[in-house]
Amino acid sequence: MKGSIVNTKSKHVPRRALIATILMVNVVMATRISVSRSLHPILRPSPKQNHIFTPGFASKHWRKSHLCPLWSSSFSSCLNSLHKSKTTSSHSFSSTSISCPASLSMAAATAAVDEVSLQDNPLLQDFEFPPFDVIDAKHVRPGIRALLKNLEADLEELEKTVEPSWSKLVEPLEKIMDRLTVVWGMINHLKSVKDTSELRSAIEEVQPEKVKFQLRLGQSKPIYNAFKAIRESPQWNSMSEARKRVVESAIKEAVLNGVSLEDDKRDQFNKIEQELEKLSHKFSENVLDATKKFEKLITDKKEIEGLPATALGLAAQTAVSKGHGNATAENGPWIITLDAPSFMAVMQHARNRALREEVYRAYVSRASDGDLDNTSIIDQVLKLRLEKAKLLGYKNYAEVSMATKMATVEKASELLEKLRSSSWNPAVQDMEELKSFAKGQGALEADELNHWDTSFWSERLRESKFDINEEELRPYFSLPKVMDGLFSLVKKLFGVDVEPADGLAPVWNKDVTFYRVKDASGSPIAYFYFDPYSRPSEKRGGAWMDEVVSRSRVLSHNGSTSRLPVAHMVCNQTPPVGDKPSLMTFREVETVFHEFGHALQHMLTKQDEGLVAGIRGIEWDAVELPSQFMENWCYHRDTLMSIAKHYETGESLPEEVYLKLLAARTFRAGSLSLRQLRFACVDLELHTNYVPGGSESIFDVDQKVSKRTQVLPPLPEDRFLCSFSHIFAGGYAAGYYSYKWAEVLSADAFSAFEDAGLNDSKAVQDTGHRFRETILALGGGKPPLEVFVEFRGREPSPDALLRHNGLLPVTASA
């Protein structure tokens, strides 16, 4: 990256941060990335899904669930009574951040159709931690409407009294933003983890009202002019860098949100934003419903030969939940779904080729027909995004997207092509090796391997080549032991302790664990929720991290110490079956490490300016750095050995197996890299050169891109775009390249530990301390390139990534 991307970065890094957290994103199908680090080519459960796009100042990139990227060579796409807290915690959320005046409550209660008393509405109560256990769909309409009415009054008051000073502009503005982001975040989170038709309907009804308020906020000329006045004031040069980032970001975001548009054009812009949010919402619901819709009931065990015991147990457990009360892992019946653990097991292990084909075709055609067809939604989204770009004076939507990122369209394309050319020949060799192996095993399909064959034969080849059977490794990766090892690692690297704090905060499901994070003195510095297991009937697929509240000086509870950050971390791994704990695949281990990397950047921030604290204000294409960085530790011997203990015997993972895992790290790296590049390239193409309504369809574009990025072209009927939630219902539009961009940063960051000596405990601790004080502590208060240079001592280079992936930067073309 040196000499190409990096030098350009130094010219193009925006001095402005995004005003707030990166968008909440969606991914029923998604999965963690780090393409070459996989043990197998199948997708990992995805994160970061149905987090709704929020237009408007402080909202365009207000919230983001950090979802995993789409994976795999075979995957085609790739997330009561009122609770009264009695905790003695010294940390609580400021009552001013979420409560409404009693007079407002009484007025709104009278008008509420739901006849739910606002006085008892948990969305409007003071709380120490969100009352997730009692929030219901009936609270959404009256609660959000009352909140918006209150915030509207606060905004009007701010506009009347605003002055170009921190205390008269930024602090009251942050309070307004925080009140909405916390409350809306609560209900949107519940929609992702505890979905009901009633909750969906309620959110859908009030969503336009929320968007209207955010547009009003984002297009406030008094606020915009006050920010400009701060930048032009004599005090500007003496302001901290973090505050300058807040101001410059606010100005840029206001322009991108249409503050400078004339009345007619602004009205058009606002209609577009409202419609885009509605379409995003519908897209994600269609993907979720289409994923839920597929169920394959199997009664003959011969049809599922090859499936491991864990998969059979899960399939039987699913059958029981669907009314087959006598289902057992041994005798069935079994139900196969498109939920990630079920789908992956079939693609990797089912000997029944017809079953693999049926399930694969169902997966890549999700949400592409009938009432759940997303095709027209995609066309409309692309059309509206282009219209929005033109209104703002840009040639295409990609330029709008890049306006708040490190990269430019040209530099993102340059990186993707560099990685593509380095990956193509290795991917061709991967396919030839796979065909040769399958032929040697007597496979009739060896000469014509299809998409439903590659994962199956890749797994067989990996087992043969490295003598590793992923299912046989599961007993060594029980969830409790993995979490213990993860927490031990972060204590060594960053000097913090993580301990269970169950009972301190209400949770939305009995399987959710609540944790406290403490510094070296034993004082709490953050909290987080962990929801690990798949629940297909109510929880969207994938894995993601998002904020509950951020660190903030302004929203301090006691007026002296900053409000502490709280996060939630969600995965979709195989739940405990019978008396066995959740036994994880190695990919699921990587996923947990990945999402915890995001959480660490949110929780270990030392930034007190709430609008650029933690993951807020960090350019999108840099935000994956800490998450992908943490994945590297899964291959660190001491770390892996600390978590890889047989759940029954306590036996450590044999040394020879660890060495094989290490050797398998680059297995099919070229193929996995190209898979991610397909997604990134089709995203950029659709948002730069594609003409909505023209002679070329979105599927034509995908096929064209795939000719250069896929050794095995997608099926003509492949409709993975219809479930590509990252870019059509999340924050990755013209930004999917960010995974690869940040992967360069993360690999180079980890190489600092390699240079220091991974076996030198003191050197690792010192380097970890430096990582914490820069990458994790500074948040969005400083441009990410400057933060990286402060940690690494130089600008980033792609060499570490290519080395970790086993790919040489050779010149090649498709």
PDB file of C-alpha atoms in Angstrom, residues 140-319:
ATOM      1  CA  VAL A 140     -42.878   1.925  20.791  1.00  0.00           C
ATOM      2  CA  ARG A 141     -45.534   4.181  19.235  1.00  0.00           C
ATOM      3  CA  PRO A 142     -46.356   6.321  22.294  1.00  0.00           C
ATOM      4  CA  GLY A 143     -42.792   6.290  23.602  1.00  0.00           C
ATOM      5  CA  ILE A 144     -41.061   7.363  20.399  1.00  0.00           C
ATOM      6  CA  ARG A 145     -43.719   9.987  19.624  1.00  0.00           C
ATOM      7  CA  ALA A 146     -43.420  11.506  23.086  1.00  0.00           C
ATOM      8  CA  LEU A 147     -39.651  11.479  22.822  1.00  0.00           C
ATOM      9  CA  LEU A 148     -39.680  13.142  19.403  1.00  0.00           C
ATOM     10  CA  LYS A 149     -42.051  15.819  20.645  1.00  0.00           C
ATOM     11  CA  ASN A 150     -39.715  16.565  23.513  1.00  0.00           C
ATOM     12  CA  LEU A 151     -36.636  16.587  21.275  1.00  0.00           C
ATOM     13  CA  GLU A 152     -38.369  18.892  18.803  1.00  0.00           C
ATOM     14  CA  ALA A 153     -38.941  21.374  21.627  1.00  0.00           C
ATOM     15  CA  ASP A 154     -35.306  21.060  22.704  1.00  0.00           C
ATOM     16  CA  LEU A 155     -34.130  21.652  19.143  1.00  0.00           C
ATOM     17  CA  GLU A 156     -36.295  24.749  18.770  1.00  0.00           C
ATOM     18  CA  GLU A 157     -34.906  26.102  22.022  1.00  0.00           C
ATOM     19  CA  LEU A 158     -31.348  25.384  20.880  1.00  0.00           C
ATOM     20  CA  GLU A 159     -31.889  27.194  17.598  1.00  0.00           C
ATOM     21  CA  LYS A 160     -33.212  30.253  19.455  1.00  0.00           C
ATOM     22  CA  THR A 161     -30.331  30.407  21.919  1.00  0.00           C
ATOM     23  CA  VAL A 162     -27.459  28.940  19.908  1.00  0.00           C
ATOM     24  CA  GLU A 163     -24.080  30.651  20.078  1.00  0.00           C
ATOM     25  CA  PRO A 164     -20.825  29.668  18.384  1.00  0.00           C
ATOM     26  CA  SER A 165     -19.384  28.156  21.562  1.00  0.00           C
ATOM     27  CA  TRP A 166     -18.939  24.624  22.852  1.00  0.00           C
ATOM     28  CA  SER A 167     -21.320  25.008  25.782  1.00  0.00           C
ATOM     29  CA  LYS A 168     -24.053  26.745  23.780  1.00  0.00           C
ATOM     30  CA  LEU A 169     -23.879  24.574  20.670  1.00  0.00           C
ATOM     31  CA  VAL A 170     -22.125  21.226  20.876  1.00  0.00           C
ATOM     32  CA  GLU A 171     -23.114  20.158  24.385  1.00  0.00           C
ATOM     33  CA  PRO A 172     -26.878  20.681  24.009  1.00  0.00           C
ATOM     34  CA  LEU A 173     -26.703  19.173  20.523  1.00  0.00           C
ATOM     35  CA  GLU A 174     -24.976  16.049  21.846  1.00  0.00           C
ATOM     36  CA  LYS A 175     -27.699  15.643  24.465  1.00  0.00           C
ATOM     37  CA  ILE A 176     -30.426  15.785  21.827  1.00  0.00           C
ATOM     38  CA  MET A 177     -28.625  13.274  19.627  1.00  0.00           C
ATOM     39  CA  ASP A 178     -27.881  10.939  22.492  1.00  0.00           C
ATOM     40  CA  ARG A 179     -31.463  10.784  23.733  1.00  0.00           C
ATOM     41  CA  LEU A 180     -32.694   9.559  20.391  1.00  0.00           C
ATOM     42  CA  THR A 181     -29.780   7.263  19.615  1.00  0.00           C
ATOM     43  CA  VAL A 182     -30.092   5.465  22.968  1.00  0.00           C
ATOM     44  CA  VAL A 183     -33.845   4.935  22.828  1.00  0.00           C
ATOM     45  CA  TRP A 184     -34.057   4.107  19.132  1.00  0.00           C
ATOM     46  CA  GLY A 185     -31.065   1.846  19.536  1.00  0.00           C
ATOM     47  CA  MET A 186     -32.875  -0.110  22.252  1.00  0.00           C
ATOM     48  CA  ILE A 187     -35.931  -0.931  20.152  1.00  0.00           C
ATOM     49  CA  ASN A 188     -33.955  -1.555  16.991  1.00  0.00           C
ATOM     50  CA  HIS A 189     -31.667  -3.919  18.871  1.00  0.00           C
ATOM     51  CA  LEU A 190     -34.654  -5.853  20.184  1.00  0.00           C
ATOM     52  CA  LYS A 191     -35.969  -6.120  16.637  1.00  0.00           C
ATOM     53  CA  SER A 192     -32.697  -7.828  15.691  1.00  0.00           C
ATOM     54  CA  VAL A 193     -32.572 -10.255  18.610  1.00  0.00           C
ATOM     55  CA  LYS A 194     -36.204 -10.704  19.613  1.00  0.00           C
ATOM     56  CA  ASP A 195     -38.182 -10.063  16.447  1.00  0.00           C
ATOM     57  CA  THR A 196     -41.991 -10.062  16.419  1.00  0.00           C
ATOM     58  CA  SER A 197     -44.486  -8.890  13.832  1.00  0.00           C
ATOM     59  CA  GLU A 198     -45.929  -6.467  16.395  1.00  0.00           C
ATOM     60  CA  LEU A 199     -42.538  -4.876  17.057  1.00  0.00           C
ATOM     61  CA  ARG A 200     -41.838  -4.611  13.330  1.00  0.00           C
ATOM     62  CA  SER A 201     -45.163  -2.931  12.711  1.00  0.00           C
ATOM     63  CA  ALA A 202     -44.686  -0.449  15.526  1.00  0.00           C
ATOM     64  CA  ILE A 203     -41.179   0.521  14.404  1.00  0.00           C
ATOM     65  CA  GLU A 204     -42.273   0.823  10.805  1.00  0.00           C
ATOM     66  CA  GLU A 205     -45.103   3.189  11.810  1.00  0.00           C
ATOM     67  CA  VAL A 206     -42.961   5.635  13.785  1.00  0.00           C
ATOM     68  CA  GLN A 207     -39.874   5.398  11.606  1.00  0.00           C
ATOM     69  CA  PRO A 208     -40.944   8.171   9.184  1.00  0.00           C
ATOM     70  CA  GLU A 209     -41.515  10.494  12.132  1.00  0.00           C
ATOM     71  CA  LYS A 210     -38.044   9.747  13.438  1.00  0.00           C
ATOM     72  CA  VAL A 211     -36.503  10.366  10.010  1.00  0.00           C
ATOM     73  CA  LYS A 212     -38.412  13.633   9.687  1.00  0.00           C
ATOM     74  CA  PHE A 213     -36.937  14.842  12.956  1.00  0.00           C
ATOM     75  CA  GLN A 214     -33.433  13.788  11.978  1.00  0.00           C
ATOM     76  CA  LEU A 215     -33.718  15.597   8.668  1.00  0.00           C
ATOM     77  CA  ARG A 216     -34.920  18.655  10.524  1.00  0.00           C
ATOM     78  CA  LEU A 217     -31.908  18.383  12.823  1.00  0.00           C
ATOM     79  CA  GLY A 218     -29.466  17.717   9.999  1.00  0.00           C
ATOM     80  CA  GLN A 219     -30.661  20.673   7.969  1.00  0.00           C
ATOM     81  CA  SER A 220     -30.769  23.236  10.772  1.00  0.00           C
ATOM     82  CA  LYS A 221     -29.213  26.399   9.391  1.00  0.00           C
ATOM     83  CA  PRO A 222     -28.777  28.063  12.801  1.00  0.00           C
ATOM     84  CA  ILE A 223     -26.732  25.063  13.963  1.00  0.00           C
ATOM     85  CA  TYR A 224     -24.816  24.870  10.671  1.00  0.00           C
ATOM     86  CA  ASN A 225     -23.991  28.591  10.770  1.00  0.00           C
ATOM     87  CA  ALA A 226     -22.893  28.337  14.399  1.00  0.00           C
ATOM     88  CA  PHE A 227     -20.462  25.540  13.546  1.00  0.00           C
ATOM     89  CA  LYS A 228     -19.042  27.608  10.698  1.00  0.00           C
ATOM     90  CA  ALA A 229     -18.679  30.562  13.045  1.00  0.00           C
ATOM     91  CA  ILE A 230     -16.685  28.409  15.485  1.00  0.00           C
ATOM     92  CA  ARG A 231     -14.313  27.415  12.681  1.00  0.00           C
ATOM     93  CA  GLU A 232     -13.827  31.066  11.747  1.00  0.00           C
ATOM     94  CA  SER A 233     -13.408  32.308  15.313  1.00  0.00           C
ATOM     95  CA  PRO A 234     -10.126  33.418  16.958  1.00  0.00           C
ATOM     96  CA  GLN A 235     -10.416  30.446  19.333  1.00  0.00           C
ATOM     97  CA  TRP A 236     -10.177  27.914  16.495  1.00  0.00           C
ATOM     98  CA  ASN A 237      -6.403  27.520  16.506  1.00  0.00           C
ATOM     99  CA  SER A 238      -6.312  26.828  20.240  1.00  0.00           C
ATOM    100  CA  MET A 239      -9.032  24.166  20.164  1.00  0.00           C
ATOM    101  CA  SER A 240      -8.153  20.500  20.689  1.00  0.00           C
ATOM    102  CA  GLU A 241      -7.879  18.265  17.657  1.00  0.00           C
ATOM    103  CA  ALA A 242     -10.892  16.254  18.794  1.00  0.00           C
ATOM    104  CA  ARG A 243     -13.061  19.346  18.956  1.00  0.00           C
ATOM    105  CA  LYS A 244     -11.869  20.467  15.550  1.00  0.00           C
ATOM    106  CA  ARG A 245     -12.835  17.062  14.185  1.00  0.00           C
ATOM    107  CA  VAL A 246     -16.322  17.450  15.654  1.00  0.00           C
ATOM    108  CA  VAL A 247     -16.775  20.894  14.108  1.00  0.00           C
ATOM    109  CA  GLU A 248     -15.441  20.044  10.665  1.00  0.00           C
ATOM    110  CA  SER A 249     -17.420  16.836  10.575  1.00  0.00           C
ATOM    111  CA  ALA A 250     -20.592  18.676  11.505  1.00  0.00           C
ATOM    112  CA  ILE A 251     -20.111  21.135   8.675  1.00  0.00           C
ATOM    113  CA  LYS A 252     -19.412  18.433   6.117  1.00  0.00           C
ATOM    114  CA  GLU A 253     -22.288  16.265   7.316  1.00  0.00           C
ATOM    115  CA  ALA A 254     -24.700  19.181   7.179  1.00  0.00           C
ATOM    116  CA  VAL A 255     -23.781  19.813   3.556  1.00  0.00           C
ATOM    117  CA  LEU A 256     -24.135  16.107   2.733  1.00  0.00           C
ATOM    118  CA  ASN A 257     -27.520  16.188   4.447  1.00  0.00           C
ATOM    119  CA  GLY A 258     -28.799  18.952   2.207  1.00  0.00           C
ATOM    120  CA  VAL A 259     -28.478  22.041   4.406  1.00  0.00           C
ATOM    121  CA  SER A 260     -27.352  24.126   1.413  1.00  0.00           C
ATOM    122  CA  LEU A 261     -30.123  23.006  -0.923  1.00  0.00           C
ATOM    123  CA  GLU A 262     -32.863  25.388  -2.012  1.00  0.00           C
ATOM    124  CA  ASP A 263     -36.401  24.738  -0.807  1.00  0.00           C
ATOM    125  CA  ASP A 264     -37.633  22.600  -3.724  1.00  0.00           C
ATOM    126  CA  LYS A 265     -34.443  20.598  -3.913  1.00  0.00           C
ATOM    127  CA  ARG A 266     -34.401  20.163  -0.156  1.00  0.00           C
ATOM    128  CA  ASP A 267     -37.933  18.826  -0.240  1.00  0.00           C
ATOM    129  CA  GLN A 268     -36.883  16.392  -2.954  1.00  0.00           C
ATOM    130  CA  PHE A 269     -33.827  15.388  -0.917  1.00  0.00           C
ATOM    131  CA  ASN A 270     -35.968  14.756   2.160  1.00  0.00           C
ATOM    132  CA  LYS A 271     -38.421  12.617   0.219  1.00  0.00           C
ATOM    133  CA  ILE A 272     -35.504  10.567  -1.066  1.00  0.00           C
ATOM    134  CA  GLU A 273     -34.154  10.039   2.454  1.00  0.00           C
ATOM    135  CA  GLN A 274     -37.535   8.970   3.762  1.00  0.00           C
ATOM    136  CA  GLU A 275     -38.015   6.549   0.901  1.00  0.00           C
ATOM    137  CA  LEU A 276     -34.497   5.118   1.232  1.00  0.00           C
ATOM    138  CA  GLU A 277     -35.053   4.374   4.889  1.00  0.00           C
ATOM    139  CA  LYS A 278     -38.351   2.681   4.144  1.00  0.00           C
ATOM    140  CA  LEU A 279     -36.778   0.599   1.367  1.00  0.00           C
ATOM    141  CA  SER A 280     -33.838  -0.361   3.571  1.00  0.00           C
ATOM    142  CA  HIS A 281     -36.230  -1.506   6.275  1.00  0.00           C
ATOM    143  CA  LYS A 282     -38.263  -3.581   3.815  1.00  0.00           C
ATOM    144  CA  PHE A 283     -35.149  -5.092   2.223  1.00  0.00           C
ATOM    145  CA  SER A 284     -33.849  -6.416   5.520  1.00  0.00           C
ATOM    146  CA  GLU A 285     -37.229  -7.784   6.534  1.00  0.00           C
ATOM    147  CA  ASN A 286     -37.522  -9.630   3.221  1.00  0.00           C
ATOM    148  CA  VAL A 287     -34.093 -11.209   3.720  1.00  0.00           C
ATOM    149  CA  LEU A 288     -34.942 -12.265   7.260  1.00  0.00           C
ATOM    150  CA  ASP A 289     -38.311 -13.684   6.228  1.00  0.00           C
ATOM    151  CA  ALA A 290     -36.889 -15.466   3.183  1.00  0.00           C
ATOM    152  CA  THR A 291     -34.187 -17.028   5.349  1.00  0.00           C
ATOM    153  CA  LYS A 292     -36.767 -18.166   7.898  1.00  0.00           C
ATOM    154  CA  LYS A 293     -39.095 -19.474   5.184  1.00  0.00           C
ATOM    155  CA  PHE A 294     -36.871 -22.312   3.988  1.00  0.00           C
ATOM    156  CA  GLU A 295     -37.193 -25.544   5.958  1.00  0.00           C
ATOM    157  CA  LYS A 296     -36.128 -28.948   4.672  1.00  0.00           C
ATOM    158  CA  LEU A 297     -37.646 -31.802   6.677  1.00  0.00           C
ATOM    159  CA  ILE A 298     -35.599 -34.994   6.419  1.00  0.00           C
ATOM    160  CA  THR A 299     -36.736 -38.346   7.795  1.00  0.00           C
ATOM    161  CA  ASP A 300     -34.256 -40.693   6.090  1.00  0.00           C
ATOM    162  CA  LYS A 301     -30.809 -40.559   7.676  1.00  0.00           C
ATOM    163  CA  LYS A 302     -29.199 -41.631   4.398  1.00  0.00           C
ATOM    164  CA  GLU A 303     -30.094 -38.230   2.994  1.00  0.00           C
ATOM    165  CA  ILE A 304     -27.888 -36.455   5.516  1.00  0.00           C
ATOM    166  CA  GLU A 305     -24.939 -38.829   5.679  1.00  0.00           C
ATOM    167  CA  GLY A 306     -21.748 -37.021   6.544  1.00  0.00           C
ATOM    168  CA  LEU A 307     -23.307 -34.409   8.792  1.00  0.00           C
ATOM    169  CA  PRO A 308     -21.441 -34.297  12.103  1.00  0.00           C
ATOM    170  CA  ALA A 309     -23.111 -35.029  15.414  1.00  0.00           C
ATOM    171  CA  THR A 310     -23.365 -31.340  16.325  1.00  0.00           C
ATOM    172  CA  ALA A 311     -25.219 -30.579  13.106  1.00  0.00           C
ATOM    173  CA  LEU A 312     -27.562 -33.543  13.570  1.00  0.00           C
ATOM    174  CA  GLY A 313     -28.253 -32.427  17.116  1.00  0.00           C
ATOM    175  CA  LEU A 314     -29.040 -28.896  15.952  1.00  0.00           C
ATOM    176  CA  ALA A 315     -31.276 -30.182  13.131  1.00  0.00           C
ATOM    177  CA  ALA A 316     -33.189 -32.379  15.575  1.00  0.00           C
ATOM    178  CA  GLN A 317     -33.445 -29.519  18.066  1.00  0.00           C
ATOM    179  CA  THR A 318     -34.894 -27.354  15.289  1.00  0.00           C
ATOM    180  CA  ALA A 319     -37.364 -30.125  14.444  1.00  0.00           C
TER     181      ALA A 319
END
